[in-house]
XYZ file of C-alpha atoms in Angstrom:
409
model
C -8.093 -9.194 33.981
C -5.829 -8.069 31.145
C -3.864 -4.960 30.239
C -4.889 -3.927 26.731
C -3.638 -1.139 24.487
C -6.380 -0.094 22.058
C -5.576 2.055 19.040
C -8.291 3.844 17.054
C -7.559 5.151 13.555
C -8.878 8.208 11.749
C -12.057 6.631 10.402
C -12.856 5.202 13.855
C -12.714 8.736 15.343
C -13.976 10.527 12.232
C -16.537 12.733 13.995
C -18.054 13.219 17.435
C -20.523 10.350 16.981
C -17.655 7.996 16.151
C -15.558 9.269 19.083
C -18.441 8.612 21.464
C -18.810 5.125 19.952
C -15.098 4.508 20.603
C -15.677 5.575 24.217
C -18.375 2.891 24.439
C -15.928 0.252 23.154
C -13.401 1.289 25.799
C -16.057 1.377 28.525
C -17.163 -2.164 27.692
C -13.638 -3.531 28.244
C -13.089 -1.282 31.284
C -16.323 -2.491 32.896
C -15.068 -6.084 32.577
C -12.131 -5.183 34.815
C -9.444 -4.776 32.156
C -6.808 -2.038 32.329
C -7.028 0.026 29.139
C -4.688 2.539 27.543
C -6.055 4.034 24.320
C -4.087 5.549 21.450
C -5.815 7.798 18.920
C -5.177 9.183 15.474
C -6.378 12.531 14.162
C -10.009 12.720 13.070
C -10.631 11.665 9.472
C -9.258 14.203 6.963
C -7.552 16.429 9.540
C -3.968 15.375 8.746
C -4.538 15.883 5.010
C -5.892 19.355 5.767
C -2.805 20.157 7.837
C -0.535 18.930 5.014
C -2.397 21.251 2.652
C -1.772 24.177 5.000
C 1.954 23.328 5.055
C 2.086 23.287 1.249
C 0.382 26.675 1.136
C 2.846 28.099 3.647
C 6.052 26.721 2.123
C 5.673 24.137 -0.672
C 9.393 23.437 -1.123
C 10.623 23.367 2.504
C 12.872 20.366 3.203
C 15.555 21.675 5.541
C 15.734 20.232 9.061
C 14.427 23.443 10.563
C 11.372 23.414 8.271
C 10.662 19.730 8.902
C 10.558 20.428 12.630
C 7.731 22.877 11.941
C 6.015 20.259 9.763
C 5.921 17.925 12.762
C 4.685 20.645 15.106
C 1.756 21.224 12.757
C 0.987 17.591 11.894
C 0.927 16.430 15.533
C -1.917 18.816 16.367
C -4.681 16.559 15.016
C -4.058 13.724 17.479
C -4.003 16.164 20.377
C -7.592 17.265 19.623
C -8.869 13.669 19.361
C -7.205 12.628 22.623
C -8.827 15.458 24.549
C -12.282 14.834 23.050
C -12.171 11.108 23.809
C -11.069 11.765 27.396
C -14.033 14.140 27.813
C -16.455 11.505 26.473
C -15.159 8.917 28.940
C -15.407 11.400 31.802
C -19.019 12.008 30.773
C -19.589 8.242 31.114
C -18.201 8.278 34.643
C -14.752 6.862 33.834
C -11.700 8.808 35.077
C -9.681 9.686 31.999
C -7.061 12.166 30.822
C -5.135 12.809 27.660
C -1.344 12.509 27.326
C 0.872 14.028 24.665
C 4.255 12.555 23.735
C 6.267 15.061 25.775
C 4.202 14.342 28.891
C 5.271 10.683 29.073
C 7.798 11.193 27.411
C 8.019 9.060 24.255
C 11.540 9.830 23.041
C 12.585 9.451 19.388
C 15.581 10.037 17.145
C 15.909 13.244 15.117
C 14.477 11.885 11.846
C 11.716 14.500 11.685
C 8.526 13.441 9.809
C 9.543 9.753 10.057
C 11.076 9.340 13.505
C 11.850 6.108 15.358
C 11.162 5.643 19.055
C 14.166 5.229 21.330
C 12.425 4.996 24.741
C 9.097 5.510 26.482
C 8.158 6.171 30.104
C 4.828 4.574 31.032
C 4.817 5.475 34.752
C 1.981 8.027 34.480
C -0.136 5.646 32.402
C 0.313 2.815 34.901
C -0.549 5.101 37.803
C -3.814 6.257 36.211
C -4.841 2.694 35.289
C -4.110 1.513 38.849
C -6.615 4.141 40.035
C -9.306 2.811 37.690
C -8.744 5.408 34.990
C -8.157 5.238 31.246
C -5.207 7.160 29.739
C -5.711 8.466 26.199
C -2.421 8.938 24.343
C -2.078 11.114 21.249
C -0.590 8.784 18.646
C 1.819 9.507 15.800
C 4.005 11.857 17.839
C 7.205 11.754 19.871
C 9.740 14.194 21.306
C 13.430 14.794 20.572
C 15.421 17.330 22.593
C 12.339 19.403 23.272
C 11.016 19.314 19.697
C 7.921 17.389 18.565
C 8.560 14.590 16.065
C 6.157 12.404 14.101
C 6.456 8.670 13.410
C 5.568 8.599 9.706
C 2.240 8.128 7.975
C 0.124 5.707 10.019
C 2.435 6.296 12.984
C -0.294 5.885 15.616
C 0.036 2.126 15.026
C 3.695 2.402 16.035
C 2.731 4.428 19.127
C 0.362 1.661 20.202
C 2.976 -1.077 19.767
C 5.650 0.968 21.578
C 3.296 1.508 24.526
C 2.181 -2.135 24.535
C 5.814 -3.188 24.831
C 6.557 -0.592 27.508
C 3.471 -1.533 29.532
C 4.020 -5.286 29.015
C 0.446 -5.390 27.715
C -1.370 -8.661 27.136
C -2.837 -7.376 23.873
C -2.438 -4.540 21.398
C -5.714 -4.097 19.502
C -5.676 -1.961 16.346
C -9.208 -0.776 15.535
C -9.912 0.327 11.987
C -12.760 0.452 9.434
C -12.262 -3.146 8.240
C -12.794 -6.280 10.272
C -9.267 -7.623 9.893
C -6.563 -8.326 7.342
C -7.881 -9.639 4.019
C -6.369 -11.676 1.210
C -6.636 -8.534 -0.946
C -8.122 -5.073 -0.645
C -11.877 -5.836 -0.262
C -12.680 -2.482 -1.873
C -11.035 -3.757 -5.063
C -11.565 -7.543 -4.887
C -15.120 -8.413 -3.809
C -14.167 -12.048 -3.067
C -11.327 -11.120 -0.720
C -11.331 -13.308 2.394
C -10.495 -12.373 5.968
C -7.307 -13.989 7.316
C -7.820 -15.171 10.930
C -4.094 -15.607 11.667
C -1.047 -14.249 9.851
C 2.675 -14.258 10.643
C 4.637 -11.098 11.383
C 6.820 -11.724 8.326
C 3.913 -12.069 5.933
C 2.085 -9.088 7.459
C 5.239 -7.022 7.131
C 5.524 -7.854 3.424
C 1.852 -6.989 2.812
C 2.215 -3.697 4.714
C 5.405 -2.777 2.857
C 3.761 -3.488 -0.484
C 0.596 -1.442 -0.128
C -1.792 -3.112 2.352
C -2.885 -0.106 4.423
C -4.416 -1.887 7.408
C -1.188 -1.730 9.507
C 1.829 0.557 9.309
C 4.898 -1.501 8.346
C 7.020 0.082 11.083
C 4.502 -1.043 13.721
C 4.574 -4.643 12.455
C 8.387 -4.707 12.594
C 8.294 -3.357 16.160
C 5.657 -5.892 17.202
C 7.784 -8.717 15.808
C 10.935 -7.410 17.504
C 9.261 -7.082 20.908
C 6.837 -10.024 20.524
C 3.764 -7.838 21.053
C 0.519 -9.733 20.561
C -1.265 -7.782 17.834
C -4.901 -7.925 16.677
C -6.710 -6.039 13.907
C -10.373 -5.364 14.716
C -13.212 -3.221 13.399
C -14.672 -0.349 15.394
C -17.713 -0.476 13.089
C -18.855 -4.047 13.742
C -18.532 -6.676 16.440
C -16.621 -9.311 14.502
C -13.601 -11.512 15.013
C -10.523 -9.898 13.521
C -7.030 -10.986 12.526
C -4.251 -11.926 14.915
C -0.661 -11.222 13.884
C 1.678 -13.723 15.512
C 5.131 -15.244 15.199
C 3.862 -18.291 13.365
C 1.639 -17.993 10.371
C -1.519 -18.554 8.771
C -3.638 -21.645 9.056
C -5.130 -21.166 5.576
C -4.958 -24.162 3.193
C -3.711 -21.784 0.504
C -0.016 -21.257 -0.038
C -0.642 -17.642 -1.006
C -1.640 -15.689 2.090
C -2.518 -12.430 0.381
C -2.009 -10.087 -2.555
C -1.084 -6.427 -2.001
C -0.924 -3.619 -4.508
C -0.220 0.063 -4.745
C -0.267 2.554 -7.555
C 3.151 4.115 -7.793
C 3.207 7.875 -7.480
C 6.206 7.936 -9.806
C 8.667 5.296 -10.977
C 12.321 6.019 -11.714
C 14.853 3.782 -13.467
C 18.611 4.432 -13.548
C 20.983 2.573 -15.877
C 24.292 1.934 -14.145
C 27.483 0.544 -15.624
C 29.553 -0.282 -12.558
C 28.816 -1.928 -9.226
C 25.017 -1.689 -8.679
C 25.415 -2.084 -4.902
C 27.681 0.993 -4.828
C 25.248 3.014 -6.958
C 22.305 1.893 -4.812
C 23.988 3.046 -1.592
C 24.978 6.387 -3.132
C 21.411 6.849 -4.392
C 20.006 6.246 -0.899
C 22.552 8.616 0.643
C 21.698 11.441 -1.759
C 17.920 11.114 -1.420
C 17.945 10.689 2.356
C 20.303 13.645 2.802
C 17.726 15.794 1.010
C 14.785 14.255 2.929
C 13.149 12.469 -0.004
C 11.356 9.215 0.798
C 11.535 6.340 -1.678
C 9.558 3.104 -1.671
C 12.473 0.704 -1.849
C 15.191 0.162 -4.448
C 15.144 -2.842 -6.778
C 18.269 -3.937 -8.660
C 18.175 -5.753 -12.020
C 21.539 -7.092 -13.175
C 21.792 -7.851 -16.920
C 25.492 -8.717 -17.000
C 28.767 -7.611 -15.407
C 28.633 -4.204 -17.124
C 24.906 -3.347 -17.235
C 22.425 -3.006 -14.371
C 19.280 -1.035 -13.550
C 18.083 0.533 -10.305
C 14.316 1.003 -9.923
C 12.511 2.917 -7.184
C 9.232 4.727 -6.516
C 8.681 8.173 -5.023
C 5.850 10.614 -4.458
C 4.667 12.120 -7.739
C 5.069 15.638 -6.342
C 8.760 14.873 -5.738
C 9.546 13.589 -9.228
C 10.932 16.735 -10.839
C 13.052 17.890 -7.869
C 14.381 14.325 -7.470
C 15.323 14.060 -11.140
C 17.115 17.421 -10.938
C 18.910 16.296 -7.786
C 20.016 12.988 -9.320
C 21.375 14.731 -12.411
C 23.421 16.990 -10.139
C 24.912 13.871 -8.473
C 25.108 11.723 -11.627
C 28.851 11.188 -11.298
C 28.652 10.208 -7.627
C 25.824 7.720 -8.208
C 27.475 6.472 -11.431
C 24.480 6.164 -13.735
C 24.337 6.828 -17.485
C 20.618 7.204 -18.145
C 17.419 8.051 -16.239
C 13.845 7.079 -17.194
C 10.624 8.085 -15.396
C 6.961 7.167 -15.666
C 3.751 7.756 -13.736
C 1.431 5.003 -14.851
C 2.657 1.812 -13.171
C 1.253 -0.373 -10.397
C 3.140 -2.700 -8.063
C 1.561 -6.081 -7.233
C 2.954 -8.479 -4.618
C 1.919 -12.054 -3.826
C 2.858 -13.125 -0.299
C 2.985 -16.693 0.967
C 4.731 -20.051 1.061
C 4.174 -20.814 -2.632
C 6.819 -18.285 -3.671
C 9.563 -20.753 -2.722
C 7.727 -24.019 -2.070
C 5.717 -24.465 -5.272
C 7.647 -25.469 -8.373
C 6.750 -23.315 -11.364
C 4.942 -20.694 -9.266
C 6.514 -17.642 -10.958
C 5.954 -19.153 -14.405
C 2.302 -19.710 -13.481
C 1.892 -16.061 -12.398
C 3.526 -14.731 -15.572
C 1.344 -16.978 -17.745
C -1.815 -15.462 -16.254
C -0.480 -11.947 -16.778
C 0.431 -12.705 -20.387
C -3.093 -14.040 -21.008
C -4.388 -10.573 -20.098
C -2.255 -9.102 -22.912
C 0.153 -7.206 -20.710
C 3.658 -7.782 -19.367
C 5.205 -7.821 -15.889
C 8.288 -5.667 -15.336
C 10.933 -5.607 -12.574
C 10.396 -9.053 -11.067
C 11.520 -9.342 -7.423
C 11.514 -12.594 -5.424
C 12.023 -12.486 -1.652
C 11.716 -14.927 1.232
C 7.939 -14.512 1.388
C 7.010 -12.473 -1.687
C 6.945 -12.197 -5.452
C 6.583 -8.601 -6.686
C 6.278 -7.126 -10.137
C 5.133 -3.959 -11.871
C 2.542 -3.669 -14.630
C 0.854 -0.782 -16.443
C -1.660 0.775 -14.061
C -4.599 0.254 -16.464
C -4.315 -3.544 -16.073
C -3.935 -3.611 -12.278
C -7.506 -4.467 -11.241
C -7.853 -7.150 -13.904
C -4.545 -8.756 -12.911
C -5.477 -8.640 -9.208
C -8.841 -10.302 -9.840
C -7.309 -13.015 -12.021
C -4.484 -13.890 -9.602
C -6.772 -13.803 -6.552
C -9.262 -16.099 -8.278
C -6.565 -18.566 -9.312
C -4.379 -18.677 -6.211
C -6.825 -17.967 -3.381
C -10.516 -18.291 -4.342
C -10.010 -21.613 -6.132
C -6.771 -22.433 -4.299
C -4.611 -23.681 -7.160
C -1.441 -22.964 -5.183
C -2.290 -25.583 -2.567
């Protein structure tokens, strides 16, 4: 008998038929004697609808007080799903009840719209499971000094990992609409292969760079607390992917390729210390509640550097205006923006272990008559940006060379 936390994403609970199907999945494990706590997202499309309502009400609100209202609104979707799933389980003869963040409580910091958990009380969940029941927890939400917070886009994954750690669960199963983690997005690359086992570090890089199967924050939490994590499909009965401390058993030295189309890309030319400018840039954007997708530094010489970062397209003009207002503080001389770029990241051992790997990647890109910009090499990754129009072709070529035919082995 095991204690399992099961998380079901928006597509898994997309309508009443899907919610009832999820109840069947839970019942199957419950009938085998396992203790189950379920975590649910909002039904498919509900969060986007709520975001649209917020934009209609106040499209430019960014003050702390407004963001608190954002979270109050956005957390509503998960509450509905939790109640509906509990009702379905009750209809199947299984004692069940829904729990919201404040009822546990799941405490967070005050970073509204992207909060981080600080503690969780699982006493009520344990009590219900000990009585043969199944708790259903509304994901994505927390509580800070009596105000609802949310854990960032995809935050139900983080809720599941936080509860799995608090409950000392044997497993944390993340159910989604794909049967595991793949070597690339299977909707883009038809020959993408499922990865049976992947390390936390490699999964974290893929999640950070655009792979949408797991929220990056949840992977970092699972690594920190050594939570055993699995990615499974709620649409088919298939083996999934396990995320563990030690990595992938694949013969290929490239584990996977992630990509994302940048909403907007900004480049700042700086003349002084790029580390100083980078910190000032982060301070300014975070103080005004803008979220950026990482900052990359390119140093040309002791007097010339560039800072590159991506942001939501809707934020581009207010961000540019803000940066110009703080130009002296950040110490940049020129700003350039563009919409039409894609970021591609190769993750795996070959990045550092295979001589000539980067040269090999760049050769394939050049053969497609385009050019890679902003090259970034990390412990497990090689990232670059290319014009968006070439993204699919580059992905297919690199996947074929490094994974399908395995030339990195």
